[in-house]
Amino acid sequence: IGVTAHGYASHTPVSDGEHVFAFFGKSGVFAFDLEGTELWNAPVGKESDPMRWGSSSSPITYKDLVIVTASAESQSIIAFDKATGKEVWRQEAAMLDNMWGTPLVANITDGRDDLILSVPGEIWGMDPETGKLRWHCKSTGATRSHSSPILGGDVVFAFTGRGGGSVAVKTGGSGDMSEESVIWSGKDTARFGSPVGYKSWVYLVANGIIKAIDGRSGKELDK
């Protein structure tokens, strides 16, 4: 299982309505127009994660950028210019080796958006235009973060992988927000599939079981 099973094609492409951006692991990032013509391609690295599973974080777009989490390939988050493929910024962190989820962008205030990631043991809030870390928050004891975080209002929900659990964190702030931001934490994990939010509920599937979690308290819906 791993790269031999998915062939570097486990990332979902993204479109801004004028282009399509696809990430193929060690093969790099590719941009196409809506007629299928290749516009540019850019490398992200040739490394492998310790488990040799490859990465699975899908690219996202933000303003004039396409942002790629090349966790396995270079332990990096990289932003490229959508029009040219030129690298705009790159941030490296060893903790990215064991995360497979896709980041999200949250509007914090007028004029401020945060790029939010769930990594093993922490939630990060970064400046999507520069890649600089704005805030971080301790989350769970997970050694791996398999699924993508989701947003509900100004709260991010993360269900981590092996050795971890669940956490709800208020977005925003600066520096270490571990004391101020955690709303609740629990023991539920999402394994590989990402959770889905609906109204005040968060739904997740793991080990053949579907659960509904109250986003306000973290408590599971009574069976």
mmCIF file with all atom_site columns, N, CA, C and O in Angstrom, residues 13-43:
data_model
loop_
_atom_site.group_PDB
_atom_site.id
_atom_site.type_symbol
_atom_site.label_atom_id
_atom_site.label_alt_id
_atom_site.label_comp_id
_atom_site.label_asym_id
_atom_site.label_entity_id
_atom_site.label_seq_id
_atom_site.pdbx_PDB_ins_code
_atom_site.Cartn_x
_atom_site.Cartn_y
_atom_site.Cartn_z
_atom_site.occupancy
_atom_site.B_iso_or_equiv
_atom_site.pdbx_formal_charge
_atom_site.auth_seq_id
_atom_site.auth_comp_id
_atom_site.auth_asym_id
_atom_site.auth_atom_id
_atom_site.pdbx_PDB_model_num
ATOM 1   N N  . PRO A 1 13 ? -7.526  17.730 -7.843  1.00 0.00 ? 13 PRO A N  1
ATOM 2   C CA . PRO A 1 13 ? -7.197  18.977 -8.532  1.00 0.00 ? 13 PRO A CA 1
ATOM 3   C C  . PRO A 1 13 ? -8.088  20.117 -8.056  1.00 0.00 ? 13 PRO A C  1
ATOM 4   O O  . PRO A 1 13 ? -9.150  19.882 -7.468  1.00 0.00 ? 13 PRO A O  1
ATOM 5   N N  . VAL A 1 14 ? -7.668  21.352 -8.324  1.00 0.00 ? 14 VAL A N  1
ATOM 6   C CA . VAL A 1 14 ? -8.458  22.520 -7.946  1.00 0.00 ? 14 VAL A CA 1
ATOM 7   C C  . VAL A 1 14 ? -8.512  23.469 -9.135  1.00 0.00 ? 14 VAL A C  1
ATOM 8   O O  . VAL A 1 14 ? -7.573  23.519 -9.945  1.00 0.00 ? 14 VAL A O  1
ATOM 9   N N  . SER A 1 15 ? -9.595  24.216 -9.254  1.00 0.00 ? 15 SER A N  1
ATOM 10  C CA . SER A 1 15 ? -9.743  25.177 -10.341 1.00 0.00 ? 15 SER A CA 1
ATOM 11  C C  . SER A 1 15 ? -10.147 26.531 -9.796  1.00 0.00 ? 15 SER A C  1
ATOM 12  O O  . SER A 1 15 ? -10.882 26.616 -8.809  1.00 0.00 ? 15 SER A O  1
ATOM 13  N N  . ASP A 1 16 ? -9.668  27.582 -10.441 1.00 0.00 ? 16 ASP A N  1
ATOM 14  C CA . ASP A 1 16 ? -10.101 28.939 -10.105 1.00 0.00 ? 16 ASP A CA 1
ATOM 15  C C  . ASP A 1 16 ? -11.120 29.454 -11.106 1.00 0.00 ? 16 ASP A C  1
ATOM 16  O O  . ASP A 1 16 ? -11.450 30.637 -11.118 1.00 0.00 ? 16 ASP A O  1
ATOM 17  N N  . GLY A 1 17 ? -11.625 28.559 -11.951 1.00 0.00 ? 17 GLY A N  1
ATOM 18  C CA . GLY A 1 17 ? -12.596 28.947 -12.979 1.00 0.00 ? 17 GLY A CA 1
ATOM 19  C C  . GLY A 1 17 ? -11.960 29.265 -14.307 1.00 0.00 ? 17 GLY A C  1
ATOM 20  O O  . GLY A 1 17 ? -12.649 29.297 -15.333 1.00 0.00 ? 17 GLY A O  1
ATOM 21  N N  . GLU A 1 18 ? -10.647 29.480 -14.315 1.00 0.00 ? 18 GLU A N  1
ATOM 22  C CA . GLU A 1 18 ? -9.933  29.767 -15.553 1.00 0.00 ? 18 GLU A CA 1
ATOM 23  C C  . GLU A 1 18 ? -8.812  28.764 -15.801 1.00 0.00 ? 18 GLU A C  1
ATOM 24  O O  . GLU A 1 18 ? -8.366  28.590 -16.934 1.00 0.00 ? 18 GLU A O  1
ATOM 25  N N  . HIS A 1 19 ? -8.338  28.134 -14.733 1.00 0.00 ? 19 HIS A N  1
ATOM 26  C CA . HIS A 1 19 ? -7.248  27.168 -14.832 1.00 0.00 ? 19 HIS A CA 1
ATOM 27  C C  . HIS A 1 19 ? -7.575  25.962 -13.967 1.00 0.00 ? 19 HIS A C  1
ATOM 28  O O  . HIS A 1 19 ? -8.417  26.035 -13.067 1.00 0.00 ? 19 HIS A O  1
ATOM 29  N N  . VAL A 1 20 ? -6.868  24.873 -14.217 1.00 0.00 ? 20 VAL A N  1
ATOM 30  C CA . VAL A 1 20 ? -6.936  23.690 -13.374 1.00 0.00 ? 20 VAL A CA 1
ATOM 31  C C  . VAL A 1 20 ? -5.518  23.398 -12.890 1.00 0.00 ? 20 VAL A C  1
ATOM 32  O O  . VAL A 1 20 ? -4.574  23.384 -13.694 1.00 0.00 ? 20 VAL A O  1
ATOM 33  N N  . PHE A 1 21 ? -5.379  23.169 -11.584 1.00 0.00 ? 21 PHE A N  1
ATOM 34  C CA . PHE A 1 21 ? -4.068  22.893 -10.997 1.00 0.00 ? 21 PHE A CA 1
ATOM 35  C C  . PHE A 1 21 ? -4.089  21.491 -10.401 1.00 0.00 ? 21 PHE A C  1
ATOM 36  O O  . PHE A 1 21 ? -5.006  21.145 -9.639  1.00 0.00 ? 21 PHE A O  1
ATOM 37  N N  . ALA A 1 22 ? -3.087  20.699 -10.754 1.00 0.00 ? 22 ALA A N  1
ATOM 38  C CA . ALA A 1 22 ? -3.014  19.320 -10.291 1.00 0.00 ? 22 ALA A CA 1
ATOM 39  C C  . ALA A 1 22 ? -1.641  19.051 -9.691  1.00 0.00 ? 22 ALA A C  1
ATOM 40  O O  . ALA A 1 22 ? -0.621  19.516 -10.202 1.00 0.00 ? 22 ALA A O  1
ATOM 41  N N  . PHE A 1 23 ? -1.638  18.288 -8.610  1.00 0.00 ? 23 PHE A N  1
ATOM 42  C CA . PHE A 1 23 ? -0.406  17.954 -7.898  1.00 0.00 ? 23 PHE A CA 1
ATOM 43  C C  . PHE A 1 23 ? -0.201  16.447 -8.006  1.00 0.00 ? 23 PHE A C  1
ATOM 44  O O  . PHE A 1 23 ? -1.074  15.661 -7.634  1.00 0.00 ? 23 PHE A O  1
ATOM 45  N N  . PHE A 1 24 ? 0.972   16.047 -8.501  1.00 0.00 ? 24 PHE A N  1
ATOM 46  C CA . PHE A 1 24 ? 1.284   14.639 -8.707  1.00 0.00 ? 24 PHE A CA 1
ATOM 47  C C  . PHE A 1 24 ? 2.532   14.215 -7.934  1.00 0.00 ? 24 PHE A C  1
ATOM 48  O O  . PHE A 1 24 ? 3.418   13.547 -8.477  1.00 0.00 ? 24 PHE A O  1
ATOM 49  N N  . GLY A 1 25 ? 2.600   14.602 -6.657  1.00 0.00 ? 25 GLY A N  1
ATOM 50  C CA . GLY A 1 25 ? 3.702   14.149 -5.818  1.00 0.00 ? 25 GLY A CA 1
ATOM 51  C C  . GLY A 1 25 ? 5.062   14.509 -6.391  1.00 0.00 ? 25 GLY A C  1
ATOM 52  O O  . GLY A 1 25 ? 5.325   15.660 -6.746  1.00 0.00 ? 25 GLY A O  1
ATOM 53  N N  . LYS A 1 26 ? 5.938   13.520 -6.494  1.00 0.00 ? 26 LYS A N  1
ATOM 54  C CA . LYS A 1 26 ? 7.297   13.765 -6.977  1.00 0.00 ? 26 LYS A CA 1
ATOM 55  C C  . LYS A 1 26 ? 7.329   14.270 -8.412  1.00 0.00 ? 26 LYS A C  1
ATOM 56  O O  . LYS A 1 26 ? 8.341   14.821 -8.849  1.00 0.00 ? 26 LYS A O  1
ATOM 57  N N  . SER A 1 27 ? 6.245   14.081 -9.149  1.00 0.00 ? 27 SER A N  1
ATOM 58  C CA . SER A 1 27 ? 6.189   14.580 -10.530 1.00 0.00 ? 27 SER A CA 1
ATOM 59  C C  . SER A 1 27 ? 5.922   16.079 -10.586 1.00 0.00 ? 27 SER A C  1
ATOM 60  O O  . SER A 1 27 ? 6.068   16.692 -11.641 1.00 0.00 ? 27 SER A O  1
ATOM 61  N N  . GLY A 1 28 ? 5.493   16.683 -9.453  1.00 0.00 ? 28 GLY A N  1
ATOM 62  C CA . GLY A 1 28 ? 5.335   18.123 -9.383  1.00 0.00 ? 28 GLY A CA 1
ATOM 63  C C  . GLY A 1 28 ? 3.920   18.626 -9.557  1.00 0.00 ? 28 GLY A C  1
ATOM 64  O O  . GLY A 1 28 ? 2.948   17.868 -9.514  1.00 0.00 ? 28 GLY A O  1
ATOM 65  N N  . VAL A 1 29 ? 3.811   19.932 -9.756  1.00 0.00 ? 29 VAL A N  1
ATOM 66  C CA . VAL A 1 29 ? 2.543   20.643 -9.899  1.00 0.00 ? 29 VAL A CA 1
ATOM 67  C C  . VAL A 1 29 ? 2.368   21.049 -11.358 1.00 0.00 ? 29 VAL A C  1
ATOM 68  O O  . VAL A 1 29 ? 3.317   21.551 -11.981 1.00 0.00 ? 29 VAL A O  1
ATOM 69  N N  . PHE A 1 30 ? 1.146   20.885 -11.877 1.00 0.00 ? 30 PHE A N  1
ATOM 70  C CA . PHE A 1 30 ? 0.871   21.209 -13.273 1.00 0.00 ? 30 PHE A CA 1
ATOM 71  C C  . PHE A 1 30 ? -0.326  22.150 -13.356 1.00 0.00 ? 30 PHE A C  1
ATOM 72  O O  . PHE A 1 30 ? -1.291  22.002 -12.610 1.00 0.00 ? 30 PHE A O  1
ATOM 73  N N  . ALA A 1 31 ? -0.249  23.100 -14.270 1.00 0.00 ? 31 ALA A N  1
ATOM 74  C CA . ALA A 1 31 ? -1.348  24.025 -14.527 1.00 0.00 ? 31 ALA A CA 1
ATOM 75  C C  . ALA A 1 31 ? -1.825  23.847 -15.964 1.00 0.00 ? 31 ALA A C  1
ATOM 76  O O  . ALA A 1 31 ? -0.999  23.729 -16.889 1.00 0.00 ? 31 ALA A O  1
ATOM 77  N N  . PHE A 1 32 ? -3.149  23.820 -16.138 1.00 0.00 ? 32 PHE A N  1
ATOM 78  C CA . PHE A 1 32 ? -3.751  23.668 -17.455 1.00 0.00 ? 32 PHE A CA 1
ATOM 79  C C  . PHE A 1 32 ? -4.806  24.744 -17.649 1.00 0.00 ? 32 PHE A C  1
ATOM 80  O O  . PHE A 1 32 ? -5.403  25.223 -16.678 1.00 0.00 ? 32 PHE A O  1
ATOM 81  N N  . ASP A 1 33 ? -5.056  25.107 -18.908 1.00 0.00 ? 33 ASP A N  1
ATOM 82  C CA . ASP A 1 33 ? -6.229  25.944 -19.154 1.00 0.00 ? 33 ASP A CA 1
ATOM 83  C C  . ASP A 1 33 ? -7.445  25.034 -19.270 1.00 0.00 ? 33 ASP A C  1
ATOM 84  O O  . ASP A 1 33 ? -7.332  23.810 -19.171 1.00 0.00 ? 33 ASP A O  1
ATOM 85  N N  . LEU A 1 34 ? -8.615  25.609 -19.497 1.00 0.00 ? 34 LEU A N  1
ATOM 86  C CA . LEU A 1 34 ? -9.835  24.814 -19.492 1.00 0.00 ? 34 LEU A CA 1
ATOM 87  C C  . LEU A 1 34 ? -10.017 23.993 -20.763 1.00 0.00 ? 34 LEU A C  1
ATOM 88  O O  . LEU A 1 34 ? -10.952 23.201 -20.866 1.00 0.00 ? 34 LEU A O  1
ATOM 89  N N  . GLU A 1 35 ? -9.103  24.155 -21.709 1.00 0.00 ? 35 GLU A N  1
ATOM 90  C CA . GLU A 1 35 ? -9.102  23.311 -22.900 1.00 0.00 ? 35 GLU A CA 1
ATOM 91  C C  . GLU A 1 35 ? -8.142  22.134 -22.754 1.00 0.00 ? 35 GLU A C  1
ATOM 92  O O  . GLU A 1 35 ? -8.024  21.302 -23.651 1.00 0.00 ? 35 GLU A O  1
ATOM 93  N N  . GLY A 1 36 ? -7.440  22.095 -21.618 1.00 0.00 ? 36 GLY A N  1
ATOM 94  C CA . GLY A 1 36 ? -6.511  20.990 -21.372 1.00 0.00 ? 36 GLY A CA 1
ATOM 95  C C  . GLY A 1 36 ? -5.084  21.255 -21.801 1.00 0.00 ? 36 GLY A C  1
ATOM 96  O O  . GLY A 1 36 ? -4.236  20.357 -21.739 1.00 0.00 ? 36 GLY A O  1
ATOM 97  N N  . THR A 1 37 ? -4.789  22.486 -22.226 1.00 0.00 ? 37 THR A N  1
ATOM 98  C CA . THR A 1 37 ? -3.423  22.820 -22.623 1.00 0.00 ? 37 THR A CA 1
ATOM 99  C C  . THR A 1 37 ? -2.558  23.055 -21.392 1.00 0.00 ? 37 THR A C  1
ATOM 100 O O  . THR A 1 37 ? -2.938  23.835 -20.507 1.00 0.00 ? 37 THR A O  1
ATOM 101 N N  . GLU A 1 38 ? -1.410  22.414 -21.339 1.00 0.00 ? 38 GLU A N  1
ATOM 102 C CA . GLU A 1 38 ? -0.510  22.609 -20.210 1.00 0.00 ? 38 GLU A CA 1
ATOM 103 C C  . GLU A 1 38 ? 0.119   24.005 -20.278 1.00 0.00 ? 38 GLU A C  1
ATOM 104 O O  . GLU A 1 38 ? 0.663   24.396 -21.309 1.00 0.00 ? 38 GLU A O  1
ATOM 105 N N  . LEU A 1 39 ? 0.037   24.739 -19.165 1.00 0.00 ? 39 LEU A N  1
ATOM 106 C CA . LEU A 1 39 ? 0.568   26.097 -19.103 1.00 0.00 ? 39 LEU A CA 1
ATOM 107 C C  . LEU A 1 39 ? 1.927   26.145 -18.423 1.00 0.00 ? 39 LEU A C  1
ATOM 108 O O  . LEU A 1 39 ? 2.810   26.886 -18.838 1.00 0.00 ? 39 LEU A O  1
ATOM 109 N N  . TRP A 1 40 ? 2.086   25.379 -17.371 1.00 0.00 ? 40 TRP A N  1
ATOM 110 C CA . TRP A 1 40 ? 3.370   25.307 -16.687 1.00 0.00 ? 40 TRP A CA 1
ATOM 111 C C  . TRP A 1 40 ? 3.406   24.100 -15.762 1.00 0.00 ? 40 TRP A C  1
ATOM 112 O O  . TRP A 1 40 ? 2.365   23.517 -15.459 1.00 0.00 ? 40 TRP A O  1
ATOM 113 N N  . ASN A 1 41 ? 4.605   23.722 -15.375 1.00 0.00 ? 41 ASN A N  1
ATOM 114 C CA . ASN A 1 41 ? 4.764   22.705 -14.334 1.00 0.00 ? 41 ASN A CA 1
ATOM 115 C C  . ASN A 1 41 ? 5.940   23.089 -13.469 1.00 0.00 ? 41 ASN A C  1
ATOM 116 O O  . ASN A 1 41 ? 6.858   23.783 -13.917 1.00 0.00 ? 41 ASN A O  1
ATOM 117 N N  . ALA A 1 42 ? 5.896   22.688 -12.208 1.00 0.00 ? 42 ALA A N  1
ATOM 118 C CA . ALA A 1 42 ? 6.935   23.084 -11.259 1.00 0.00 ? 42 ALA A CA 1
ATOM 119 C C  . ALA A 1 42 ? 7.242   21.924 -10.312 1.00 0.00 ? 42 ALA A C  1
ATOM 120 O O  . ALA A 1 42 ? 6.328   21.226 -9.863  1.00 0.00 ? 42 ALA A O  1
ATOM 121 N N  . PRO A 1 43 ? 8.521   21.702 -9.999  1.00 0.00 ? 43 PRO A N  1
ATOM 122 C CA . PRO A 1 43 ? 8.878   20.625 -9.077  1.00 0.00 ? 43 PRO A CA 1
ATOM 123 C C  . PRO A 1 43 ? 8.656   21.035 -7.624  1.00 0.00 ? 43 PRO A C  1
ATOM 124 O O  . PRO A 1 43 ? 8.668   22.218 -7.290  1.00 0.00 ? 43 PRO A O  1
#
